[in-house]
Coordinates of C-alpha atoms in Angstrom, one line a residue:
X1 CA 35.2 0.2 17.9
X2 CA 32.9 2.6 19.4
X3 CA 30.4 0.9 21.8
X4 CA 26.9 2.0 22.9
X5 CA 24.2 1.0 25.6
X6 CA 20.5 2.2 25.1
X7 CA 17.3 1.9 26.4
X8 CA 15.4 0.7 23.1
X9 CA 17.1 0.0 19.7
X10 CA 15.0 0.2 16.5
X11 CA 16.4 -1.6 13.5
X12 CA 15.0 0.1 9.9
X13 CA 13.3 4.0 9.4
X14 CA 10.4 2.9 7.9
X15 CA 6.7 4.2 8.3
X16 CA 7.0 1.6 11.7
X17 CA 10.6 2.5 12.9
X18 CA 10.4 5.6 12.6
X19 CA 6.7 6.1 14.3
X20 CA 8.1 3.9 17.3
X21 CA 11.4 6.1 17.5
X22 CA 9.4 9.2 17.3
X23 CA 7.1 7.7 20.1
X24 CA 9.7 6.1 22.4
X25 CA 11.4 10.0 22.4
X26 CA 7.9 11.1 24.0
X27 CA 7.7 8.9 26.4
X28 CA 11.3 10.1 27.6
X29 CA 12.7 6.3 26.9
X30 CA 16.6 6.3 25.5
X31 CA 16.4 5.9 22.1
X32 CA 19.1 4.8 19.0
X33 CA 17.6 4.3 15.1
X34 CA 19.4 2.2 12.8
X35 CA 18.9 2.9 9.0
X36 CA 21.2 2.0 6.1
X37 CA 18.8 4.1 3.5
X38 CA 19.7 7.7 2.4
X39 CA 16.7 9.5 3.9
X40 CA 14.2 8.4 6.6
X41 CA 10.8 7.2 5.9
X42 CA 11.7 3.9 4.5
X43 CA 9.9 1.5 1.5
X44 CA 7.0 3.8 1.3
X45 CA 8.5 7.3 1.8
X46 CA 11.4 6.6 -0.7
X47 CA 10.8 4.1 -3.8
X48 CA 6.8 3.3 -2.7
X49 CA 4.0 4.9 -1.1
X50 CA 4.3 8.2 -1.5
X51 CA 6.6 8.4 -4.8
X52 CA 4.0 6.0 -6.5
X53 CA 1.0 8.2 -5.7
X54 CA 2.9 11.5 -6.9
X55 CA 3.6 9.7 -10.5
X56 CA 0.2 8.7 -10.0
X57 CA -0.9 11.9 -9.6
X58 CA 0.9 13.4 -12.3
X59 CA -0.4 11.1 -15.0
X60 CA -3.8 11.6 -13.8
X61 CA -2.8 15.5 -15.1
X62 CA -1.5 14.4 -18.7
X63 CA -4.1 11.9 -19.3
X64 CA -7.0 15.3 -18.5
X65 CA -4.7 17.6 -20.6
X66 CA -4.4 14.9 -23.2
X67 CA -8.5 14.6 -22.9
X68 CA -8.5 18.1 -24.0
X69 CA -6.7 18.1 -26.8
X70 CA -8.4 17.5 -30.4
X71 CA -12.1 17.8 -29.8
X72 CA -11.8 18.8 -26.4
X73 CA -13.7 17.9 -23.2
X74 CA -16.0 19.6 -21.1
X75 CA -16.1 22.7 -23.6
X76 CA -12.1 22.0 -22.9
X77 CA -9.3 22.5 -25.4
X78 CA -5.8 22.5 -25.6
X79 CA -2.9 21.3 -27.8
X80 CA -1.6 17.9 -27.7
X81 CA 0.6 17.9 -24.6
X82 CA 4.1 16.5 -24.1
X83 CA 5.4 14.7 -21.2
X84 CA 9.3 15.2 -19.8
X85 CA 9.5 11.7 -17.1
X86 CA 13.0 13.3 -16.2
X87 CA 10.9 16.7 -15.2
X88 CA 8.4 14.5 -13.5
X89 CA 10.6 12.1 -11.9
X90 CA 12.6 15.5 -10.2
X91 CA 9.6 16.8 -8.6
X92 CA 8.4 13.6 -7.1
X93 CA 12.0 13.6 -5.6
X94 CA 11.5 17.0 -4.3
X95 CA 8.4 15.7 -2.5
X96 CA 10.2 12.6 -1.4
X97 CA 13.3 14.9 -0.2
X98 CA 10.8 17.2 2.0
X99 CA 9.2 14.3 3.7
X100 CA 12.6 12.9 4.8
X101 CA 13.9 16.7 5.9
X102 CA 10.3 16.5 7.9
X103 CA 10.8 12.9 9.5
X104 CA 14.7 13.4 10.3
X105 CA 13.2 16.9 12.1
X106 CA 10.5 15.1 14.1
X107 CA 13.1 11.8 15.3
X108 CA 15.1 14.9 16.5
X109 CA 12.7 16.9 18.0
X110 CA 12.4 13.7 19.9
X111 CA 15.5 13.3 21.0
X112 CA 16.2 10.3 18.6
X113 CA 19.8 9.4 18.4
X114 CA 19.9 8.1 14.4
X115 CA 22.9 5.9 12.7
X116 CA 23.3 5.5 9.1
X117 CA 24.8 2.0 8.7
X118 CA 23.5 -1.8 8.2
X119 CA 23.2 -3.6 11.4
X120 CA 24.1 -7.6 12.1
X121 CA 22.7 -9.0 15.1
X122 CA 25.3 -11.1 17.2
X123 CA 22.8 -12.0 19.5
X124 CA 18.9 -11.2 20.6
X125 CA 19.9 -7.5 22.0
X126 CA 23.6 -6.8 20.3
X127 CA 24.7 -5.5 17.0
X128 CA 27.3 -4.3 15.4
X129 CA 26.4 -1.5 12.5
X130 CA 29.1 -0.5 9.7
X131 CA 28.9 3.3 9.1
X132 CA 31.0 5.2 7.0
X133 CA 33.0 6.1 9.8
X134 CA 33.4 2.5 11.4
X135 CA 31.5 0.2 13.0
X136 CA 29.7 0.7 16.4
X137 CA 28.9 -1.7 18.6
X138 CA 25.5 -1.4 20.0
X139 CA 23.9 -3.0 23.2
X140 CA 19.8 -2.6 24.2
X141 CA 17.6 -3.5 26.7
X142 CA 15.0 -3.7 24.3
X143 CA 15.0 -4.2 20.8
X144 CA 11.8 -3.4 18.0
X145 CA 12.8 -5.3 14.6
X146 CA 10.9 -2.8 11.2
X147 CA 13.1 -4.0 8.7
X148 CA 10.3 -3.6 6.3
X149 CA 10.2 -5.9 3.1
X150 CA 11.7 -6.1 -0.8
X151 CA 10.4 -7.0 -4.0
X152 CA 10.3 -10.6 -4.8
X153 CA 12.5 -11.6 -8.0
X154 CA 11.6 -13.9 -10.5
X155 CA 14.4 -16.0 -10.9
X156 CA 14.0 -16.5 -14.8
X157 CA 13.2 -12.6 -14.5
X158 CA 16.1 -11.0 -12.6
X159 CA 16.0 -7.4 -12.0
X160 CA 18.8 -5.6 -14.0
X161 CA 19.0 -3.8 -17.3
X162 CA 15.2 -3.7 -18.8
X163 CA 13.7 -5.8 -16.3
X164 CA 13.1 -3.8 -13.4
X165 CA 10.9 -3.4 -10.1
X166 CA 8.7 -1.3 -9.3
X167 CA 11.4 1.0 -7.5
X168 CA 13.3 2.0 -10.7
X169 CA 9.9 2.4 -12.4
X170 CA 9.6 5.5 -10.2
X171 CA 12.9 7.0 -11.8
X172 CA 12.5 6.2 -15.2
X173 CA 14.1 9.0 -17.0
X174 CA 11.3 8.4 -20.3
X175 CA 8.0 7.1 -20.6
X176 CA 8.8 3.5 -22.3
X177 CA 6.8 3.0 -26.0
X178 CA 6.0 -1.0 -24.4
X179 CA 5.5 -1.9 -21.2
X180 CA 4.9 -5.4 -19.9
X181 CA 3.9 -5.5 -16.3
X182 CA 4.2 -9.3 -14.5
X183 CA 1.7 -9.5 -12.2
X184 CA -1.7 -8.1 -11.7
X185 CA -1.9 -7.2 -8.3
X186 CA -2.0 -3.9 -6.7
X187 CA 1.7 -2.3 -7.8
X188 CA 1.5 -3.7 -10.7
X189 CA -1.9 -2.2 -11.8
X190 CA -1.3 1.1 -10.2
X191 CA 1.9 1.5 -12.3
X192 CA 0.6 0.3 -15.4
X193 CA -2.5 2.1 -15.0
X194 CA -0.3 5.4 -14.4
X195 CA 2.1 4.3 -18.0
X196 CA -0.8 3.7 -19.9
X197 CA -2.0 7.3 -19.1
X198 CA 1.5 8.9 -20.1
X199 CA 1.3 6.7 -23.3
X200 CA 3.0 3.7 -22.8
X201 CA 1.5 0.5 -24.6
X202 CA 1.0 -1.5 -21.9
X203 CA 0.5 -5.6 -21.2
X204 CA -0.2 -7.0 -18.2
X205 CA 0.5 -10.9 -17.8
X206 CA -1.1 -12.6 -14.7
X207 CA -1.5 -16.1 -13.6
X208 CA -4.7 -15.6 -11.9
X209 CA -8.0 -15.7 -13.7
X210 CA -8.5 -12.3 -12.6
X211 CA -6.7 -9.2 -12.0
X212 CA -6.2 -8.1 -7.6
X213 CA -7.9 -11.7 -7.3
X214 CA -7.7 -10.4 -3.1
X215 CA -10.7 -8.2 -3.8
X216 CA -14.1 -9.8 -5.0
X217 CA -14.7 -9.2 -8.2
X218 CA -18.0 -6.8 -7.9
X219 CA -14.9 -4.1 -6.6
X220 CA -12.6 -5.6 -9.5
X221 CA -14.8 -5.2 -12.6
X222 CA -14.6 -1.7 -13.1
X223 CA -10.7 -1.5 -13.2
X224 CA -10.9 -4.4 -15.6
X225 CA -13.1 -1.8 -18.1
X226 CA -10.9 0.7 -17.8
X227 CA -8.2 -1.6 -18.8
X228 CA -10.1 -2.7 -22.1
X229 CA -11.5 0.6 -22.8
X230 CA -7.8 1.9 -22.9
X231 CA -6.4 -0.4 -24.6
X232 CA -4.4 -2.6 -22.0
X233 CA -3.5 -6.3 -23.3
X234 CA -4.5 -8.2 -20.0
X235 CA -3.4 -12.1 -19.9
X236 CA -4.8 -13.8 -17.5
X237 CA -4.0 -17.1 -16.0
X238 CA -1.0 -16.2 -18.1
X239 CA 2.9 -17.3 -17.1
X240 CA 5.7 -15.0 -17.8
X241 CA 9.2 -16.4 -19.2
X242 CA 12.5 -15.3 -20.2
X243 CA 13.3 -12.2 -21.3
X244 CA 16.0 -11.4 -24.3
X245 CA 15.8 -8.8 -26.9
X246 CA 13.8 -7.1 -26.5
X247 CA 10.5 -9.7 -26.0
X248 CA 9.4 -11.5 -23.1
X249 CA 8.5 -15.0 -23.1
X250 CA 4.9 -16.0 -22.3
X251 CA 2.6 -18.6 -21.8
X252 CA -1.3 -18.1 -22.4
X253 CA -4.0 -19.8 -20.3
X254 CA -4.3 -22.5 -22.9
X255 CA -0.9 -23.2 -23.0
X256 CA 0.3 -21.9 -25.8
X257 CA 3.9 -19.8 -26.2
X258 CA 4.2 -16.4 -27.1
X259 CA 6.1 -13.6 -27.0
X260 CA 5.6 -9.8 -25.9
X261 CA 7.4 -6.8 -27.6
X262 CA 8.8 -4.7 -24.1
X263 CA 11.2 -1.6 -23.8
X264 CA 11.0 -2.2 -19.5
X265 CA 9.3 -5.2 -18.2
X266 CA 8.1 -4.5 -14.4
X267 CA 7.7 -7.3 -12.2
X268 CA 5.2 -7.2 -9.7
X269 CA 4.4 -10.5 -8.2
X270 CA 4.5 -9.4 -4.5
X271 CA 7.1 -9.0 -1.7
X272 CA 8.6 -10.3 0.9
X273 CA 9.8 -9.8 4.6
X274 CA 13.0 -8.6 5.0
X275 CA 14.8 -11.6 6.8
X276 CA 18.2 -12.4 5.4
X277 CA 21.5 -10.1 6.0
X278 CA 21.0 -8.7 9.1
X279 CA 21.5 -11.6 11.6
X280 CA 17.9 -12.9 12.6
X281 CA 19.2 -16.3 13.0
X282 CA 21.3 -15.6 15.7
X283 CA 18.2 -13.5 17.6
X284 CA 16.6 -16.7 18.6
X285 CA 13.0 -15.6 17.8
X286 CA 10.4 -18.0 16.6
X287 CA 9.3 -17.6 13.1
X288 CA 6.1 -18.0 11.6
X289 CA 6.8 -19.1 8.1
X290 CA 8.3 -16.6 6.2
X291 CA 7.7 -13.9 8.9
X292 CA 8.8 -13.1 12.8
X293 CA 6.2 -14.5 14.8
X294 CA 4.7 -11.9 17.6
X295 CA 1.8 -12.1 20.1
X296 CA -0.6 -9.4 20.0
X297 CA 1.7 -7.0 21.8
X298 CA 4.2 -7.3 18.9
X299 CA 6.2 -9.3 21.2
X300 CA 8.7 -11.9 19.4
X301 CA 9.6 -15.3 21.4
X302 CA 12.8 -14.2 22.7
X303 CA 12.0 -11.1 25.5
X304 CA 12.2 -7.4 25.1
X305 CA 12.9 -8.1 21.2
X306 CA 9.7 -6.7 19.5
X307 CA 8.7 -7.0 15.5
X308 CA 6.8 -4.7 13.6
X309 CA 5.1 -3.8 10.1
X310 CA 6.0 -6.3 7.2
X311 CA 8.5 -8.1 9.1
X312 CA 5.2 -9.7 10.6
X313 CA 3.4 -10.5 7.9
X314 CA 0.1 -9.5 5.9
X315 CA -1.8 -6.9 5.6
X316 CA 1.8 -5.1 4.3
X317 CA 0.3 -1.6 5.1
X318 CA 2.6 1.5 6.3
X319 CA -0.5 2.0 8.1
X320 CA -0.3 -0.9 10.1
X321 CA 3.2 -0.7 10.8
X322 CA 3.0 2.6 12.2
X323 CA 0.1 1.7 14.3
X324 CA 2.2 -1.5 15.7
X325 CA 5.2 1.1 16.8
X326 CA 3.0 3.4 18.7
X327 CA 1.7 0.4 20.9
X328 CA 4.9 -1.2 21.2
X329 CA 6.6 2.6 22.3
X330 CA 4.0 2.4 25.0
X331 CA 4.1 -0.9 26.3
X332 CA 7.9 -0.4 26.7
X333 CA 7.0 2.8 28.7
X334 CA 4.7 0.6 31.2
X335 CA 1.5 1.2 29.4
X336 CA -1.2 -1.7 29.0
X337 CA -1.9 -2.2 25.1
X338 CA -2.4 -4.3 22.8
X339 CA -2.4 -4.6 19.1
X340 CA -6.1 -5.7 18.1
X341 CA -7.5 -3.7 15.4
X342 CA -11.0 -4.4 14.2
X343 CA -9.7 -3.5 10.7
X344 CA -7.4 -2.6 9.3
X345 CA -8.6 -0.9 5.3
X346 CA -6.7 -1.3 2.3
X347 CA -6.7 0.8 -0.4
X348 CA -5.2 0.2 -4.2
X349 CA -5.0 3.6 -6.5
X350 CA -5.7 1.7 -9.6
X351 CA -8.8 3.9 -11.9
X352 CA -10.7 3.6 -10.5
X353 CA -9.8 3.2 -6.8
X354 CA -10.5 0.5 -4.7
X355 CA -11.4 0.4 -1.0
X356 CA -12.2 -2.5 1.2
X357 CA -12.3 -2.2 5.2
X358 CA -13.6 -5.6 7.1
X359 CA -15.9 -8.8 5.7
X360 CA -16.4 -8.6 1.9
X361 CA -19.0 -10.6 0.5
X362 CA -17.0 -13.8 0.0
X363 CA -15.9 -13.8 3.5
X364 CA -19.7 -14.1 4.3
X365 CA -21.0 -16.4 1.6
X366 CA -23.5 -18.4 2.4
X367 CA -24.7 -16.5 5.9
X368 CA -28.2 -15.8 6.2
X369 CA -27.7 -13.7 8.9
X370 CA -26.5 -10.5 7.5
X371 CA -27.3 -7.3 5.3
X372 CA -25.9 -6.4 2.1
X373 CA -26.4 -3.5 0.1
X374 CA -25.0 -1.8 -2.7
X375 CA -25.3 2.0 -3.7
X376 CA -24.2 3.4 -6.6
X377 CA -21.9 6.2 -7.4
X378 CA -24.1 7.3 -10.8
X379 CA -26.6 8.4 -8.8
X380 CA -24.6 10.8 -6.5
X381 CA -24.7 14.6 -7.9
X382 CA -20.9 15.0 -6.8
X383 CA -19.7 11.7 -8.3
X384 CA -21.3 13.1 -12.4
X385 CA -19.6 16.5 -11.8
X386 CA -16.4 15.3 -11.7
X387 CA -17.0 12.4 -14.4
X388 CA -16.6 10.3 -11.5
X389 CA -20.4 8.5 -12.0
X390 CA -19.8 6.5 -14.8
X391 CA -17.4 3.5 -14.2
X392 CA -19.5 1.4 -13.0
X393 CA -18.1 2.4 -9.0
X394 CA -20.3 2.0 -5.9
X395 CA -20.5 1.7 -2.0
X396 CA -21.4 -1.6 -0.4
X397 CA -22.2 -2.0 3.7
X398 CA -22.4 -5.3 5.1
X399 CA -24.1 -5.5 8.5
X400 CA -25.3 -8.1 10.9
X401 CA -28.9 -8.8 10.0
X402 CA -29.8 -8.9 14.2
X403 CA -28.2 -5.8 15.5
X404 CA -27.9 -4.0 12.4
X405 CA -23.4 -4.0 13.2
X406 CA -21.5 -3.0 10.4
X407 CA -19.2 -6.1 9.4
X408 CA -17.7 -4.5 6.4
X409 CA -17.5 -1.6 3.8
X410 CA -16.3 -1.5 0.5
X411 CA -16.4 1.0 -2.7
X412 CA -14.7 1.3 -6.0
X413 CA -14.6 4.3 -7.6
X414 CA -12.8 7.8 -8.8
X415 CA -11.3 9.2 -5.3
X416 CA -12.5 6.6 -3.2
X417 CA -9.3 6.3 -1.0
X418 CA -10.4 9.3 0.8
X419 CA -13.2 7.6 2.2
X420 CA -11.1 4.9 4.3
X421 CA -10.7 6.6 7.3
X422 CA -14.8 6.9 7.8
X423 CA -15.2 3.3 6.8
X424 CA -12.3 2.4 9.5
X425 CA -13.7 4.5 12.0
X426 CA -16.8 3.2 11.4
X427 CA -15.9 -0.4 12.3
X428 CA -13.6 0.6 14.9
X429 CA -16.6 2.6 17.0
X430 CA -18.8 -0.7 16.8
X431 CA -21.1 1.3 14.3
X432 CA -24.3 0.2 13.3
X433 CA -26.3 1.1 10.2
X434 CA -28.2 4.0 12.1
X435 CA -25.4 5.3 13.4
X436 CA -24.2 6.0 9.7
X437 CA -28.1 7.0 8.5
X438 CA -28.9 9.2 11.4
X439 CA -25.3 10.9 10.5
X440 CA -26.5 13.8 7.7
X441 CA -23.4 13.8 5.2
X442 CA -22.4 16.9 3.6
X443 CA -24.1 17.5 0.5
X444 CA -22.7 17.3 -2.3
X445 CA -20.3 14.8 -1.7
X446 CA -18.6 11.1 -2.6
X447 CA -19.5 10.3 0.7
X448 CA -23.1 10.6 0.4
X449 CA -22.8 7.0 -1.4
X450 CA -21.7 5.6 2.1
X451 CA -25.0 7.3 3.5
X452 CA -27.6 6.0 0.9
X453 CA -26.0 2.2 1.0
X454 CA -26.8 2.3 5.0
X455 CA -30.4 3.9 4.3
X456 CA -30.9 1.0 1.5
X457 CA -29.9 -1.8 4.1
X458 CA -32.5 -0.3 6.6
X459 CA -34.7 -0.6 3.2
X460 CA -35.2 3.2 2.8
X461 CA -33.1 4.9 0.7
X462 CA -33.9 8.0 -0.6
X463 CA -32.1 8.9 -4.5
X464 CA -32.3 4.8 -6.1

């Protein structure tokens, strides 16, 4: 058996392994990669993330051809359109296969030594990791666990066959005629969302009384009218069943059985940190429920073994673990950091989007001591010429009522993602509401919204 010593050892590729890899190289510290999956990048390179916002993308197209066709819109007319998944699916891999090419030649460029196997911890800093050409034995002064996470089964739902996840809803080879999606949270909305625009009949069955019950339901509303505008059959405070030919079982909110016709049932109903199969319980580190507890340095209980990303627990944001291997890269390098974010956004790519950064409303229900205020996207030039004015979306600041300190931001809307970074860099810079009014914002533009909402707290905006 081959046997190697390193610096730091990095267990999973992901948007955290990876990042930490890439950073450790830079900082000139010895470094090995472990990943058992077939390109770099991880969950949200290969089967989530970025896959998931290409077929997004690509339904957005059909639905604005498929807008066009009959009658036409915007002076707009074009035949009825056709869809080929199998076409669809091919270039999304394209896109997925450039990304890895790109991440494999940056953990190079860094001097990254990568293994393709799975590793099994013997101990805290030892593993042994089966490759296609044998195991190696592997030894580390310091080891950063980003195994990532999976998709939680059901386990009267297992995957296989019909019933699938949301990672071989991404290489469907056809759009299916019926669609039930179990659960109505984030993946499971953005992928039925993105069927029901390619022409899927689509159900969604969730036990909550409300659809992404983690957002307030001001930012939830005007998903839920898309939904019943386009004909989605939403069941709420529903449970799912069994599933056998062809139809799933269900039970309504008032208790009552039924069953739903399905071609491909997804089930979405969360996931869950990667824990089991690669030897944690012989690492000696302290849990934390269902995740690997860590200190604000990412540090785990037993020394020089460091955790990262989903492994850690919520938010599960690619974001967040990348953020998390930077800081732990430098504090193995002698650097002084911590990992203490004032926020951390979270976007969902439902229609329309969703953004939330910071204290929403209900975390500040029943304070008398701040600012809330609401500006809406229908009266934004930018947001009607691109029939992105009408759903009901908006921008929402909450500030401190004292200092005027931005405590939270929030919108829903058509594009909305791409406002994030601003809200995030807001409330990382300690903004206060005239730090965002005295800012002029390019006209015309989405982001004007964010403007007005921060004039309207200081009680003077200018276009409501």
């Amino acid at each position: 058996m081959q046997t190697l010593k390193t610096k730091v050892l990095i267990i999973g590729a992901g948007t955290g392994g990876y990042v930490a890899g890439i950073r450790c190289g830079q900082l000139g510290l010895d470094t090995i990669l472990v990943d058992a999956s077939p390109g770099l990048g991880g969950t949200c390179l290969n089967v989530g993330c970025i896959p998931s916002k290409a077929i997004i993308h690509a339904a957005g197209k059909y639905e604005t051809v498929a807008k066009a066709a009959g009658d036409g819109t915007l002076g707009i007319t074009a035949l009825t359109p056709a869809i080929d998944l199998s076409k669809t699916v091919e270039w999304k891999d394209g896109v997925v296969k450039r990304l890895n090419a790109g991440v494999a030649a940056l953990v190079k460029k860094a001097k990254v030594k990568v293994i393709k196997g799975w590793a099994e911890f013997s101990d805290a800093k030892t593993c042994t990791v089966k490759t296609d050409d044998g195991d190696i034995r592997i030894t580390a002064e310091h080891v950063i666990l980003a195994t990532g996470s999976e998709p939680v089964e059901l386990p009267f739902l297992p995957f296989g066959g019909d019933v699938i996840s949301s990672t071989e809803a991404l290489s469907l080879p056809e759009v299916p005629k019926k669609l039930v999606v179990v659960g109505g949270g984030y993946i499971g909305l953005e992928l039925g969302i993105a069927f029901r625009k390619l022409g899927a009949e689509v159900a969604i069955v969730e036990m909550a009384e409300r659809i992404l019950p983690l957002y307030d339901k001001a930012l939830t509303d005007p998903v839920a009218k898309w939904l019943e505008k386009h004909g989605v059959q939403l069941l709420l405070g529903a449970r799912a069943g069994g599933f056998g030919d062809g139809k799933l079982n269900v039970t309504d909110k008032d208790g009552n059985p039924m069953q739903l016709d399905a071609d491909k049932v997804l089930v979405t109903v969360g996931r869950r940190a990667r824990t089991q199969g690669w030897g944690l319980e012989n690492m000696g580190v302290a849990m934390n429920g269902p995740f690997v507890k860590i200190d604000n340095r990412c540090a785990t209980s037993m020394k020089n073994v460091w955790a990262i990303g989903d492994l850690t627990g919520e938010p599960m944001l690619a974001h967040k673990g990348s953020a998390q291997g930077e800081v732990v890269a430098e504090i193995i390098a002698g650097h002084d950091r911590v990992f203490d974010p004032t926020t951390i956004a979270a976007v969902c790519f439902t229609e329309p989007e969703i953004v939330s950064a910071g204290l929403g409303p209900d975390d500040v229900k029943g304070r008398d001591d701040v600012i809330q205020a609401v500006f809406p996207f229908a009266a934004i030039g930018r947001a009607l010429a691109i029939e992105a004015g009408e759903d009901g979306g908006f921008v929402r600041v909450i500030a401190s009522e004292s200092d005027h300190r931005l405590l939270g931001i929030q919108a829903v809307g058509q594009h909305v993602s791409e406002l994030s970074n601003s809200f995030a860099q807001m409330l990382e810079m300690g903004a206060v509401l005239e730090d965002v009014a005295g800012t002029i914002h390019v006209h015309p533009t989405l982001g004007e919204a964010f403007h007005e909402a921060s004039l309207r707290a200081l009680g003077h905006a200018i276009h409501i």
